[in-house]
Amino acid sequence: SFVQSALARLPAAGLAAYRLRVDARAADLYERGEQGDEAALRQIVDEFFASRWGDQALDQLGDAAFRDGRFNQALAYYRGLIPAPDAAAEQAVYPDPDVDRSRVAAKILLCEAALGNPPTSGELEAYRVEYPDARGKLAGREGFLADVLASALAEDRLGPGSESLTGWRTFGGSPARDGIAVDPVEVGSFQWKVGLAPTRAESTAGFDDFRGATIGRRAGSNESQSPQVFPIIVGDLVAVAEDDRVTAYRMSARPTEAGDEVVRRDAIAWEQRLPGMASQPSRGVPAAVPAPQTLTASGDRVFACLGANRRGGGVLMAIRSNTEVEGKLIWKKSASEINLPVRRQAGFDKGSASYEGTPVADERRVYVALTDASTETWVFIACLDAETGQTLWVRYLGNATLAAQPGRAGASIAHRLLSLEADRLYYQTNMGGLACLDAQTGAIRWLATYPTRDRQALPEIQRMPNPAIVHGGRVIVAPADAAELFAFDAASGRPLWQSPPLPQIAHVLGVAGGKLFGTGDRLYTLDVTSGRVVRAWPEVGGFEGFGRGLLAGDRIYWPTRTEILVLDQATGGDSRSSIPLWQQFGHGGGNLAAGNGYLAVAQRDRLVVYCQSRRLIDEYRMQLAANPDQADRHYALGRLEEATGQWAEALSSYEQAMRTAKPGETADGRPLAEASRGRRHLILMSLGGEAAGRLDW
C-alpha cells in the first residue's frame, strides 16, 4: 500500500509514464471484474492502484461491499476516491478520479450512518451546497442526490449492528478482539454447572477443594494457573472446546437430579469429538503448560482447533450450529493437509506444521495461523473457504529461531490468534513482529517490529492469549516477548506509542471511553492515544486475578478466585460492588462470557452458568416503552422470552424486530430481520407440532 500511495502522488509526467506501462494489464483485469470477478477488481487496487482503471475498481468494490453490509470495507474503498479531511499522509488516494464525485460523497455519508455516525444537519446542508444539481440513482431512489440522501437517512434505518447483544462469539468478543457487551452483567440466579475434562497437564482436583476463606483477595497475579477454557455464547447455547471435543450446552437447561450439577446428556445440545485425540502425545511441548482452548462462531458455523500441540499439528473443524442440524460436522482439516508454500531445505517433515489455535472467521472465509518448527519456527497464515474447507491461499510471513520466541514456552503455546477488522488481518507473532494482511488475497499490507526482551531475563511476564486488539484505527499488542505494550497505525503500521514496562498485565480486555484496560495483579488503565498509564488500581497491594474478564456497559468485570470485581470504566477502578460467587453459590471465578441474559464462567474443571433473564426482560420492556424502534432490543427480548417459555410474547417481539430492523444490524451471525424471522418460524413450527399432537387442528 505504501508503494501504491507513492505512485499515486507522482507528478503528471511520471504518472503518465507509469500508466503507459500498466494500463493494458489493468484493463484486462477490469474486463474480468465487469463480468463479476471481484478478485480481479481487488487485484487492480492492490497492484495497479494508480492506473486509469483504479478509480472504477474502487467505486465498484465499494458498491459490492455496501450491498453485502460490509460498511467498513465500503467506506475504505470510497475514501480512496474522496479522502477524509484528517486522512493520514500515507493513505493511498486516487490522483484524478473520473467518477461521479457527488454520488461517491453521498455513499460515504450513507456508510458513516450505517456505522453509527450519521451526518449532522450541517453536513447534509454542506453536501447540498457543494452538489446542488447532482441527480442520479442511489439507495433504491432516483432524483436530486441531496434529496435522495436525506430520504435514505430518514427512512432506511441505517445504523450499526448489535452483535454484542446476542452473544460472545469468539475470544475477545469480536473478530477485532475489542468486544464490549452492551448491558451490565448482574448474576440473578444460579442456573447450572457441568464438569469439564481437565486440560492436559492440569490438576484433576475439583475447584471446590479451594477454601474461600483462604483464597480471597491476595496480592500478586496467579494467571499462570488460571483456567484455559474460554467459552463462547451463540444464541441460547454456550460452547466450549476441550482436549478432544467441542460441546454446546443449552443455557436454559435445569438440573434434573439432586444438587446443582446438570446431567451432561440433559444439557448438551450437540457435541463433536475427535476419537483418539486426547491420547496422542504432545509435540515437544512442556507437559506442565496447558494449552488454551478457544472457539469462534460466524454465521451459523462454529470453528474449533483441537490438538494443536499433538502429533499431526491439530485438526480444524467447522460445525453447523442451528436448530435444524445442530452440531453437524461440515468439514475438518488437519494441519498436514495444508500445502505450505515455503519448505526448509533440509530435514523437512510434511507433518511438522501445526495450527496456532482457533481461526478467526467471517461469513465466507476462515483464517488461521500455522507454524512449522524445529530449530527455527516458520510462520504461515492460511485462508480457507468457510463452507467447504478448501484452501484459498497461504502466505509465508517469516521465520525465527527458538531463542527469539519466549512466548513459546509460556501460556501462549500454540495459541497465537489472528484478529480481523473489515478486510484486514492482523497477526501478533510474539516473535518481535506484527503483520497486516489483506484478508481477500493474503497480500502483506505491512510488517512492523517492536523491541523484544529475553524471556529468561524477564520471567515475570505473564501474558495469556494475546491477539492484537484493533480499535479506532489502532492496533494494540501486548507481546509475550516484551514487557511493554505497543500501538501501531492500522492502515500503515506506523508506530504510535510504547507503554512503560507492564509485565504484570496478563489480559488486555479492550478499549472503552478512550481508555485501554488490562488486568493482572491490578487493573491497569492506559490512555489509548499515548500509552500513558492513567491508573493502576488498587494503588496499594493487589488482587489475584483468576481468568479473563470482560467489558460490559460502563463497567469492568474482573474475576478472582472467589468473586467478580465490578469496576468503573470512567475512573479505572473504584469498585462499585462485587459479585460474591463463592459466598453466594459456592463457586469461584474463571474465564467470563456474557450474552442473552446469561453469564458463563469457565473454571479449571467445570463450567458454571448464571441467569439474569428476569431482570433483563423487565429492563428491555421499560426501554422499549420509551423507544419502541430499537430492533436489537426487540430481538434480545424475544430470545429471553423464548428461553423462559413466554411463546406469545416472544412471537410479538420477533415481529417487532422484523418491522424495525435496520439493514446493517445483525444477530446470531445473521441479518437481524432474517434472524428474527427464523426464530419466529421455529416457534410457530414447535407450537404447531404440539397442537397436532393434541389433535387440536
XYZ file of C-alpha atoms in Angstrom:
697
model
C 0.000 0.000 0.000
C 2.951 2.327 0.622
C 4.211 1.790 -2.931
C 0.758 2.351 -4.430
C 0.376 5.539 -2.389
C 3.753 6.791 -3.618
C 2.861 6.039 -7.237
C -0.446 7.895 -6.866
C 1.489 11.005 -5.759
C 3.772 11.059 -8.803
C 3.835 14.279 -10.847
C 1.795 14.272 -14.047
C 4.667 13.212 -16.315
C 5.679 10.361 -14.022
C 2.087 9.195 -13.615
C 1.617 9.157 -17.400
C 4.782 7.091 -17.854
C 3.667 4.646 -15.182
C 0.220 4.236 -16.730
C 1.750 3.597 -20.120
C 3.373 0.514 -18.624
C 0.479 -0.928 -16.597
C -2.818 0.186 -18.134
C -3.084 -2.760 -20.518
C -2.867 -5.294 -17.667
C -5.275 -3.258 -15.539
C -7.750 -3.089 -18.439
C -7.758 -6.884 -18.755
C -8.473 -7.225 -15.044
C -11.238 -4.629 -15.205
C -12.919 -6.509 -18.054
C -12.975 -9.611 -15.826
C -14.287 -7.505 -12.972
C -17.223 -6.275 -15.048
C -18.133 -9.923 -15.601
C -18.415 -10.476 -11.845
C -14.832 -11.310 -10.858
C -14.456 -9.248 -7.673
C -10.966 -10.659 -7.105
C -9.827 -9.050 -10.368
C -11.036 -5.650 -9.150
C -9.174 -6.137 -5.862
C -6.038 -7.003 -7.827
C -6.301 -3.661 -9.637
C -6.495 -1.837 -6.302
C -3.643 -3.868 -4.810
C -1.235 -3.865 -7.751
C -2.299 -1.133 -10.199
C -3.991 1.400 -7.930
C -2.834 4.473 -9.892
C -3.710 3.005 -13.298
C -6.552 4.537 -15.317
C -8.813 1.758 -14.017
C -8.122 2.174 -10.305
C -10.926 4.669 -9.690
C -13.540 2.472 -11.351
C -12.352 -0.558 -9.379
C -12.569 1.358 -6.095
C -16.095 2.535 -6.869
C -17.357 -0.917 -7.847
C -15.702 -2.641 -4.896
C -17.268 -0.095 -2.561
C -20.700 -0.738 -4.053
C -20.291 -4.512 -3.711
C -19.215 -4.204 -0.071
C -22.115 -1.853 0.707
C -24.636 -4.268 -0.827
C -23.243 -7.052 1.380
C -23.441 -4.907 4.514
C -19.644 -4.669 4.805
C -19.804 -0.951 5.513
C -16.278 -0.610 6.910
C -14.841 -2.046 3.717
C -17.126 0.050 1.520
C -16.066 3.202 3.326
C -12.384 2.330 2.914
C -12.830 1.925 -0.859
C -14.782 5.170 -1.234
C -12.194 7.020 0.841
C -9.630 6.023 -1.767
C -11.533 8.378 -4.082
C -12.504 11.141 -1.634
C -10.274 11.060 1.474
C -11.404 12.200 4.894
C -10.197 15.672 5.925
C -7.963 14.128 8.599
C -6.637 11.273 6.434
C -3.073 10.151 7.136
C -0.458 11.436 4.713
C 0.496 7.903 3.695
C -3.055 6.887 2.724
C -3.382 5.880 -0.923
C -5.696 8.372 -2.660
C -6.507 8.089 -6.352
C -4.909 11.094 -8.096
C -7.515 12.075 -10.728
C -10.752 10.114 -10.269
C -13.095 10.056 -13.246
C -16.175 9.020 -11.296
C -19.295 10.821 -10.163
C -17.904 12.533 -7.066
C -21.344 13.633 -5.906
C -22.523 10.040 -5.821
C -19.369 8.818 -4.060
C -19.716 11.596 -1.465
C -23.329 10.570 -0.836
C -22.340 6.918 -0.446
C -19.667 7.920 2.074
C -22.337 9.619 4.201
C -24.550 6.534 3.957
C -21.645 4.311 5.075
C -20.943 6.598 8.018
C -24.599 6.409 9.026
C -24.584 2.619 8.769
C -21.540 2.540 11.051
C -23.253 4.657 13.696
C -22.010 8.129 12.666
C -24.942 9.723 10.825
C -24.217 13.093 9.189
C -25.311 16.195 11.041
C -27.757 18.664 9.570
C -24.772 20.920 8.847
C -23.021 18.171 6.891
C -26.170 17.484 4.865
C -26.511 21.167 4.079
C -22.843 21.325 3.058
C -23.448 18.421 0.678
C -26.455 20.204 -0.832
C -24.393 23.369 -1.327
C -21.471 21.522 -2.938
C -23.621 19.382 -5.265
C -26.832 21.401 -5.816
C -27.660 20.000 -9.248
C -26.454 16.398 -8.828
C -29.002 13.825 -9.924
C -28.935 10.054 -10.153
C -29.947 6.715 -8.667
C -28.967 5.812 -5.127
C -30.337 3.599 -2.351
C -33.269 2.453 -4.498
C -34.317 6.028 -5.289
C -33.862 8.468 -8.140
C -33.767 12.256 -8.209
C -31.628 15.054 -6.817
C -28.979 13.265 -4.772
C -29.292 15.669 -1.833
C -32.995 14.777 -1.576
C -32.315 11.079 -2.135
C -29.659 11.120 0.581
C -31.949 12.839 3.091
C -34.743 10.389 2.317
C -32.497 7.333 2.695
C -31.137 8.565 6.011
C -34.640 9.253 7.323
C -36.372 6.108 6.084
C -33.861 3.271 5.697
C -32.976 2.935 9.381
C -29.269 2.746 8.721
C -27.286 2.045 11.852
C -24.603 -0.159 13.329
C -25.093 -3.822 14.061
C -25.801 -5.074 17.557
C -23.970 -8.392 17.666
C -22.778 -7.772 21.207
C -26.377 -8.035 22.437
C -26.779 -11.546 21.174
C -23.688 -13.416 22.222
C -19.978 -13.638 22.845
C -18.872 -15.344 19.663
C -15.085 -15.551 19.868
C -12.098 -14.822 22.094
C -12.308 -11.136 22.999
C -15.965 -10.945 21.967
C -15.384 -9.929 18.334
C -13.016 -10.751 15.455
C -11.206 -7.468 16.194
C -10.826 -8.697 19.826
C -12.446 -5.495 21.125
C -15.919 -6.759 22.071
C -17.956 -4.903 24.681
C -21.238 -6.325 25.964
C -23.883 -3.625 25.786
C -25.643 -4.441 29.038
C -24.100 -4.652 32.509
C -23.753 -8.150 33.926
C -25.772 -8.964 37.008
C -25.974 -12.500 38.328
C -29.639 -13.035 39.048
C -29.577 -16.717 39.919
C -27.512 -19.860 39.583
C -28.550 -21.869 36.509
C -26.331 -24.988 36.378
C -22.809 -26.342 36.397
C -21.257 -29.207 34.472
C -17.880 -30.891 34.731
C -15.163 -30.285 32.148
C -12.356 -32.632 31.228
C -9.234 -31.150 32.843
C -6.955 -29.560 30.265
C -3.850 -31.617 29.625
C -1.289 -31.214 32.456
C -3.817 -29.544 34.745
C -4.794 -30.948 38.095
C -7.964 -33.006 38.226
C -8.748 -31.748 41.711
C -12.121 -30.038 41.909
C -12.175 -26.284 42.205
C -14.311 -26.587 45.288
C -11.317 -28.094 47.107
C -10.215 -24.466 47.500
C -11.470 -22.719 50.590
C -12.924 -19.279 50.162
C -11.617 -18.095 53.494
C -8.040 -18.681 52.438
C -8.034 -17.637 48.802
C -9.822 -14.318 48.911
C -8.042 -11.144 47.846
C -4.345 -11.807 47.592
C -1.650 -9.568 46.201
C 0.086 -10.860 43.099
C -1.277 -12.427 39.954
C -1.559 -16.170 39.563
C -2.680 -16.146 35.953
C -0.325 -18.979 35.018
C -2.666 -21.269 36.989
C -5.849 -19.766 35.543
C -8.415 -21.822 33.627
C -7.514 -22.379 29.992
C -11.040 -22.945 28.587
C -12.576 -19.802 27.069
C -16.327 -20.219 26.390
C -18.402 -18.560 23.691
C -22.133 -17.803 23.665
C -24.051 -18.393 20.447
C -27.779 -17.774 20.611
C -29.087 -19.770 23.564
C -26.026 -22.049 23.652
C -22.737 -21.851 25.486
C -19.946 -23.778 23.764
C -16.529 -24.871 24.978
C -13.590 -26.712 23.458
C -11.876 -29.386 25.496
C -8.917 -31.575 24.713
C -10.678 -33.827 22.194
C -14.170 -32.398 21.770
C -16.378 -29.372 21.223
C -19.579 -29.267 23.242
C -22.511 -26.854 23.122
C -24.851 -26.718 26.123
C -28.331 -25.233 26.356
C -28.080 -22.410 28.838
C -31.772 -22.771 29.678
C -31.263 -26.353 30.922
C -32.023 -27.101 34.555
C -30.627 -29.814 36.839
C -32.834 -32.891 36.935
C -31.199 -34.565 39.909
C -30.436 -33.549 43.466
C -27.792 -30.870 43.730
C -26.818 -28.277 41.181
C -24.807 -30.430 38.759
C -26.686 -30.692 35.499
C -26.515 -34.074 33.811
C -24.489 -33.707 30.624
C -26.976 -35.553 28.466
C -29.760 -33.228 29.625
C -27.840 -30.042 28.863
C -25.905 -30.952 25.712
C -27.345 -29.506 22.527
C -24.608 -31.090 20.407
C -21.101 -32.460 20.672
C -18.346 -33.221 18.181
C -15.368 -35.372 19.163
C -12.123 -36.440 17.550
C -11.563 -40.049 18.712
C -8.097 -40.785 19.999
C -7.038 -37.142 20.110
C -6.656 -36.990 23.888
C -4.316 -39.974 23.952
C -1.882 -38.658 21.374
C 1.454 -37.451 22.750
C 2.325 -33.792 22.718
C 4.659 -32.380 20.102
C 7.586 -31.444 22.313
C 5.583 -29.002 24.430
C 6.391 -28.958 28.148
C 3.811 -31.123 29.880
C 3.375 -28.648 32.730
C 1.979 -25.973 30.423
C -1.675 -26.423 29.414
C -2.800 -25.111 26.054
C -5.642 -22.572 25.852
C -8.932 -23.790 24.387
C -10.920 -21.242 22.370
C -13.711 -21.248 19.776
C -15.027 -18.939 17.064
C -18.575 -18.604 15.731
C -19.519 -16.866 12.500
C -22.952 -17.061 10.947
C -24.340 -20.493 11.756
C -20.909 -22.122 11.976
C -18.646 -22.810 14.946
C -14.938 -23.305 14.286
C -12.578 -25.177 16.587
C -8.970 -26.289 16.516
C -8.326 -29.418 18.561
C -4.979 -30.955 19.403
C -2.688 -28.203 18.109
C 0.026 -29.451 20.495
C -0.393 -33.079 19.464
C 1.227 -35.150 16.769
C -0.170 -34.115 13.397
C -0.436 -30.448 14.338
C -4.112 -30.440 15.202
C -7.418 -30.608 13.354
C -9.542 -27.663 12.286
C -13.291 -28.341 12.466
C -16.318 -26.485 11.095
C -19.596 -27.356 12.830
C -23.107 -26.282 11.908
C -24.825 -24.766 14.920
C -28.510 -24.146 14.376
C -31.775 -25.783 15.291
C -32.260 -27.706 12.064
C -28.943 -29.603 12.034
C -27.368 -28.923 15.391
C -23.778 -29.992 15.711
C -23.360 -31.339 12.183
C -19.705 -31.593 11.181
C -19.377 -29.644 7.923
C -15.686 -30.380 7.353
C -12.430 -30.994 9.144
C -8.867 -30.420 8.035
C -5.590 -31.394 9.659
C -2.606 -29.068 9.572
C -0.673 -31.547 7.446
C -3.284 -31.192 4.675
C -2.418 -27.544 4.069
C 0.274 -27.187 1.438
C 2.805 -24.653 2.737
C 4.479 -22.570 0.020
C 7.968 -22.426 1.571
C 9.864 -25.524 2.684
C 13.057 -25.857 4.646
C 15.914 -27.053 2.505
C 16.839 -29.876 4.832
C 15.092 -32.057 7.359
C 11.561 -31.102 6.362
C 8.819 -33.309 7.706
C 5.489 -32.854 5.943
C 3.645 -33.473 9.201
C 5.635 -30.981 11.234
C 3.321 -27.990 10.697
C 0.795 -27.202 13.420
C -2.120 -24.845 13.869
C -1.587 -21.899 16.187
C -5.064 -22.007 17.675
C -8.660 -21.346 16.701
C -9.252 -19.382 13.485
C -10.975 -16.068 13.080
C -13.775 -16.039 10.517
C -16.307 -14.045 8.560
C -19.312 -15.239 6.565
C -17.238 -16.605 3.698
C -13.732 -17.330 4.900
C -11.723 -18.785 7.767
C -8.247 -17.527 8.668
C -5.768 -19.462 10.786
C -2.072 -19.261 11.639
C 0.322 -22.214 11.321
C 3.905 -22.774 12.373
C 6.472 -25.307 11.205
C 9.036 -25.633 13.964
C 12.302 -27.405 14.686
C 15.436 -25.332 15.369
C 13.583 -22.474 13.677
C 9.912 -21.613 13.527
C 8.389 -20.771 10.153
C 5.164 -18.797 10.283
C 2.257 -19.009 7.822
C -1.287 -17.654 7.530
C -3.873 -19.752 5.693
C -7.307 -18.813 4.355
C -9.976 -21.496 3.869
C -13.474 -21.442 2.458
C -15.867 -21.363 5.404
C -18.364 -23.766 3.868
C -16.068 -26.337 2.230
C -12.699 -26.060 3.982
C -10.939 -25.629 0.642
C -7.621 -23.792 0.948
C -7.900 -20.433 -0.838
C -4.441 -19.010 -0.112
C -1.441 -19.482 2.167
C 1.020 -16.712 2.993
C 4.533 -17.180 4.376
C 5.391 -14.452 6.909
C 8.912 -15.303 8.054
C 10.923 -17.412 10.437
C 12.817 -17.020 13.693
C 14.993 -19.124 15.962
C 13.516 -20.678 19.065
C 15.678 -18.419 21.201
C 13.716 -15.475 19.835
C 10.397 -16.981 20.905
C 9.961 -16.513 24.618
C 6.206 -16.942 24.267
C 6.695 -20.494 23.014
C 7.498 -21.729 26.484
C 4.746 -19.758 28.162
C 0.999 -19.729 28.406
C 0.561 -18.684 24.780
C 1.738 -22.056 23.498
C 0.232 -22.912 20.114
C -2.365 -20.219 20.515
C -1.292 -17.119 18.662
C -4.628 -15.848 17.403
C -5.399 -13.667 14.412
C -7.540 -10.531 14.554
C -9.869 -9.419 11.749
C -11.256 -5.962 11.099
C -13.016 -5.096 7.821
C -10.761 -6.546 5.095
C -7.542 -6.626 7.120
C -5.970 -9.439 9.152
C -3.538 -8.689 11.981
C -1.157 -11.234 13.460
C 0.783 -10.693 16.666
C 3.648 -13.171 16.333
C 5.270 -12.977 19.806
C 8.466 -13.073 17.744
C 9.224 -9.358 17.555
C 6.766 -8.512 14.802
C 3.207 -7.634 13.871
C 1.831 -8.338 10.391
C -1.123 -6.898 8.495
C -2.530 -8.858 5.537
C -5.282 -8.304 3.022
C -7.998 -10.741 4.047
C -9.177 -11.320 0.493
C -5.846 -12.036 -1.206
C -3.324 -12.683 1.570
C -1.131 -9.846 0.313
C 1.060 -8.400 3.053
C -0.047 -4.827 3.683
C 2.687 -4.032 6.170
C 5.047 -5.528 8.717
C 6.048 -3.749 11.921
C 8.575 -4.642 14.601
C 8.974 -3.805 18.273
C 11.906 -4.168 20.698
C 11.901 -7.616 22.302
C 13.154 -8.874 25.636
C 14.709 -12.203 26.528
C 12.062 -14.170 28.406
C 14.692 -15.559 30.776
C 15.660 -12.003 31.694
C 12.001 -11.120 32.330
C 10.423 -14.230 33.861
C 7.655 -12.125 35.394
C 5.903 -11.587 32.035
C 2.531 -13.313 32.440
C 0.799 -12.817 29.102
C -2.165 -15.072 28.403
C -3.569 -15.481 24.850
C -2.760 -12.058 23.446
C -4.076 -11.376 19.941
C -3.894 -7.843 18.600
C -6.760 -5.537 19.553
C -7.999 -3.399 16.645
C -9.887 -0.283 17.673
C -10.297 3.229 16.330
C -7.648 2.914 13.632
C -5.082 1.497 16.059
C -3.647 -1.979 16.502
C -2.617 -2.597 20.105
C -0.455 -5.540 21.171
C 0.832 -6.903 24.477
C 3.548 -9.309 23.282
C 4.869 -12.207 25.310
C 8.418 -11.240 24.302
C 8.245 -7.670 25.611
C 7.287 -6.073 28.901
C 5.715 -3.089 27.167
C 2.512 -2.664 25.180
C 2.666 -1.143 21.691
C 0.236 0.626 19.351
C 0.504 0.921 15.571
C -1.498 2.736 12.923
C -3.897 0.163 11.478
C -3.633 1.494 7.924
C 0.132 1.898 7.621
C 1.821 0.075 10.520
C 3.422 3.302 11.692
C 4.374 3.070 15.410
C 2.146 5.277 17.566
C 3.279 4.632 21.127
C 5.094 2.333 23.523
C 3.910 1.972 27.110
C 6.122 1.758 30.190
C 7.106 -1.809 31.164
C 3.959 -3.637 32.324
C 4.949 -7.306 32.551
C 2.204 -7.979 35.100
C -0.612 -7.482 32.566
C -1.973 -10.921 31.721
C -5.144 -9.985 29.824
C -5.873 -6.910 27.710
C -9.660 -6.603 27.817
C -10.269 -3.868 25.250
C -10.900 -0.162 24.765
C -13.785 1.916 26.112
C -14.133 5.671 26.526
C -10.658 6.341 25.182
C -9.053 4.008 27.722
C -7.336 0.637 27.347
C -7.876 -1.830 30.193
C -5.624 -4.693 31.239
C -5.647 -6.990 34.267
C -3.033 -8.975 36.147
C -2.137 -8.234 39.745
C -4.101 -4.986 39.363
C -6.401 -3.253 36.925
C -4.268 -1.111 34.624
C -5.820 1.792 32.708
C -3.873 3.292 29.799
C -4.645 6.297 27.640
C -5.338 4.792 24.211
C -3.841 7.763 22.342
C -0.489 7.867 24.155
C 0.033 4.596 26.050
C 0.433 6.528 29.282
C -0.651 4.655 32.420
C -3.585 6.638 33.754
C -4.098 4.488 36.830
C -3.191 1.193 38.452
C -5.897 0.035 40.854
C -5.662 -0.654 43.729
C -2.847 1.760 44.495
C -1.581 -0.422 47.356
C -1.489 -4.201 47.339
C -3.266 -6.134 44.651
C -5.620 -8.938 43.753
C -5.127 -12.439 42.491
C -6.715 -12.301 39.085
C -8.124 -15.654 38.023
C -9.286 -15.723 34.434
C -10.158 -13.322 31.650
C -12.761 -10.696 32.452
C -14.757 -8.509 30.092
C -16.113 -5.019 29.493
C -19.890 -4.574 29.636
C -21.885 -1.367 29.655
C -19.786 1.175 31.525
C -18.198 -1.402 33.817
C -15.245 -3.758 34.031
C -15.734 -7.331 35.266
C -12.539 -8.793 36.694
C -12.682 -12.370 38.089
C -10.677 -13.523 41.085
C -10.715 -16.941 42.725
C -13.732 -16.097 44.852
C -15.625 -13.242 43.226
C -16.022 -10.962 40.237
C -14.954 -7.404 40.937
C -17.244 -4.850 39.286
C -15.239 -1.721 38.499
C -15.886 1.647 36.908
C -14.525 2.332 33.410
C -14.587 6.107 33.888
C -12.226 6.031 36.869
C -10.287 2.851 36.085
C -11.153 1.304 39.442
C -13.299 2.388 42.371
C -15.154 -0.844 42.906
C -18.892 -0.307 42.643
C -19.543 -3.737 44.020
C -18.546 -7.328 43.604
C -20.354 -10.496 42.664
C -19.527 -12.839 45.572
C -19.637 -16.109 43.672
C -18.060 -18.223 46.373
C -20.108 -16.779 49.206
C -23.459 -16.991 47.398
C -23.082 -20.027 45.146
C -20.025 -21.968 46.301
C -18.171 -21.417 43.012
C -15.303 -19.121 42.135
C -14.140 -17.053 39.194
C -12.789 -18.054 35.803
C -12.929 -17.002 32.162
C -16.100 -14.994 31.523
C -18.541 -14.815 28.604
C -21.852 -12.936 28.710
C -24.842 -12.718 26.398
C -28.583 -13.251 26.011
C -29.210 -12.856 29.724
C -26.615 -15.403 30.877
C -23.130 -15.329 32.342
C -20.819 -18.296 31.726
C -17.782 -18.871 33.945
C -15.279 -21.482 32.785
C -13.197 -22.786 35.660
C -10.397 -25.306 35.545
C -12.658 -28.338 35.790
C -16.213 -27.107 35.333
C -18.450 -24.700 33.501
C -20.909 -22.667 35.574
C -23.824 -20.703 34.105
C -25.809 -17.943 35.828
C -29.071 -16.429 34.627
C -30.270 -12.838 34.682
C -33.191 -13.264 32.274
C -35.991 -11.985 34.514
C -34.173 -8.747 35.321
C -33.280 -8.140 31.686
C -36.813 -8.834 30.481
C -38.134 -6.096 32.754
C -35.335 -3.734 31.737
C -35.829 -4.279 27.998
C -39.570 -3.778 28.262
C -39.014 -0.463 30.045
C -36.524 0.653 27.389
C -38.875 -0.300 24.563
C -41.764 1.526 26.192
C -39.659 4.687 25.972
C -38.278 3.960 22.480
C -40.168 1.242 20.584
C -37.997 1.381 17.444
C -34.972 -0.436 18.893
C -34.976 -3.598 16.788
C -31.986 -5.064 18.593
C -33.814 -4.802 21.923
C -36.939 -6.404 20.482
C -34.819 -9.326 19.298
C -32.939 -9.650 22.592
C -36.230 -9.522 24.482
C -37.640 -12.219 22.203
C -34.698 -14.509 22.938
C -35.213 -14.087 26.678
C -38.976 -14.607 26.432
C -38.370 -17.692 24.322
C -35.878 -19.053 26.870
C -38.439 -18.617 29.659
C -41.330 -20.185 27.720
C -43.271 -16.986 27.003
C -44.149 -18.001 23.443
C -46.783 -15.410 22.576
C -44.625 -12.597 23.904
C -41.597 -13.904 22.007
C -43.558 -14.045 18.735
C -44.641 -10.439 19.220
C -41.083 -9.325 19.969
C -39.678 -11.021 16.873
C -42.392 -9.452 14.717
C -41.457 -6.024 16.110
C -37.792 -6.738 15.441
C -38.566 -7.660 11.821
C -40.528 -4.441 11.390
C -37.903 -2.108 12.867
C -34.638 -3.826 11.837
C -32.004 -1.689 10.110
C -30.042 -3.024 7.123
C -26.747 -3.081 8.997
C -27.954 -4.856 12.132
C -27.028 -8.464 12.800
C -27.975 -11.049 15.397
C -26.550 -14.507 15.971
C -24.366 -14.029 12.896
C -27.249 -13.218 10.501
C -29.084 -10.058 9.398
C -31.324 -9.146 12.312
C -34.555 -9.250 10.306
C -33.648 -12.675 8.922
C -32.685 -13.988 12.364
C -35.980 -12.706 13.812
C -37.961 -14.355 11.029
C -36.109 -17.619 11.620
C -36.758 -17.623 15.370
C -40.436 -16.797 14.783
C -40.697 -19.649 12.287
C -39.191 -22.143 14.725
C -41.599 -21.148 17.486
C -44.579 -21.464 15.170
C -43.409 -24.886 13.979
C -42.947 -26.034 17.573
C -46.370 -24.773 18.646
C -47.929 -26.333 15.558
C -46.319 -29.668 16.347
C -47.645 -29.578 19.894
C -51.131 -28.718 18.657
C -51.034 -31.590 16.155
C -50.021 -33.935 18.946
C -53.176 -32.876 20.803
C -55.237 -33.261 17.588
C -56.039 -29.578 18.004
C -56.471 -28.893 14.305
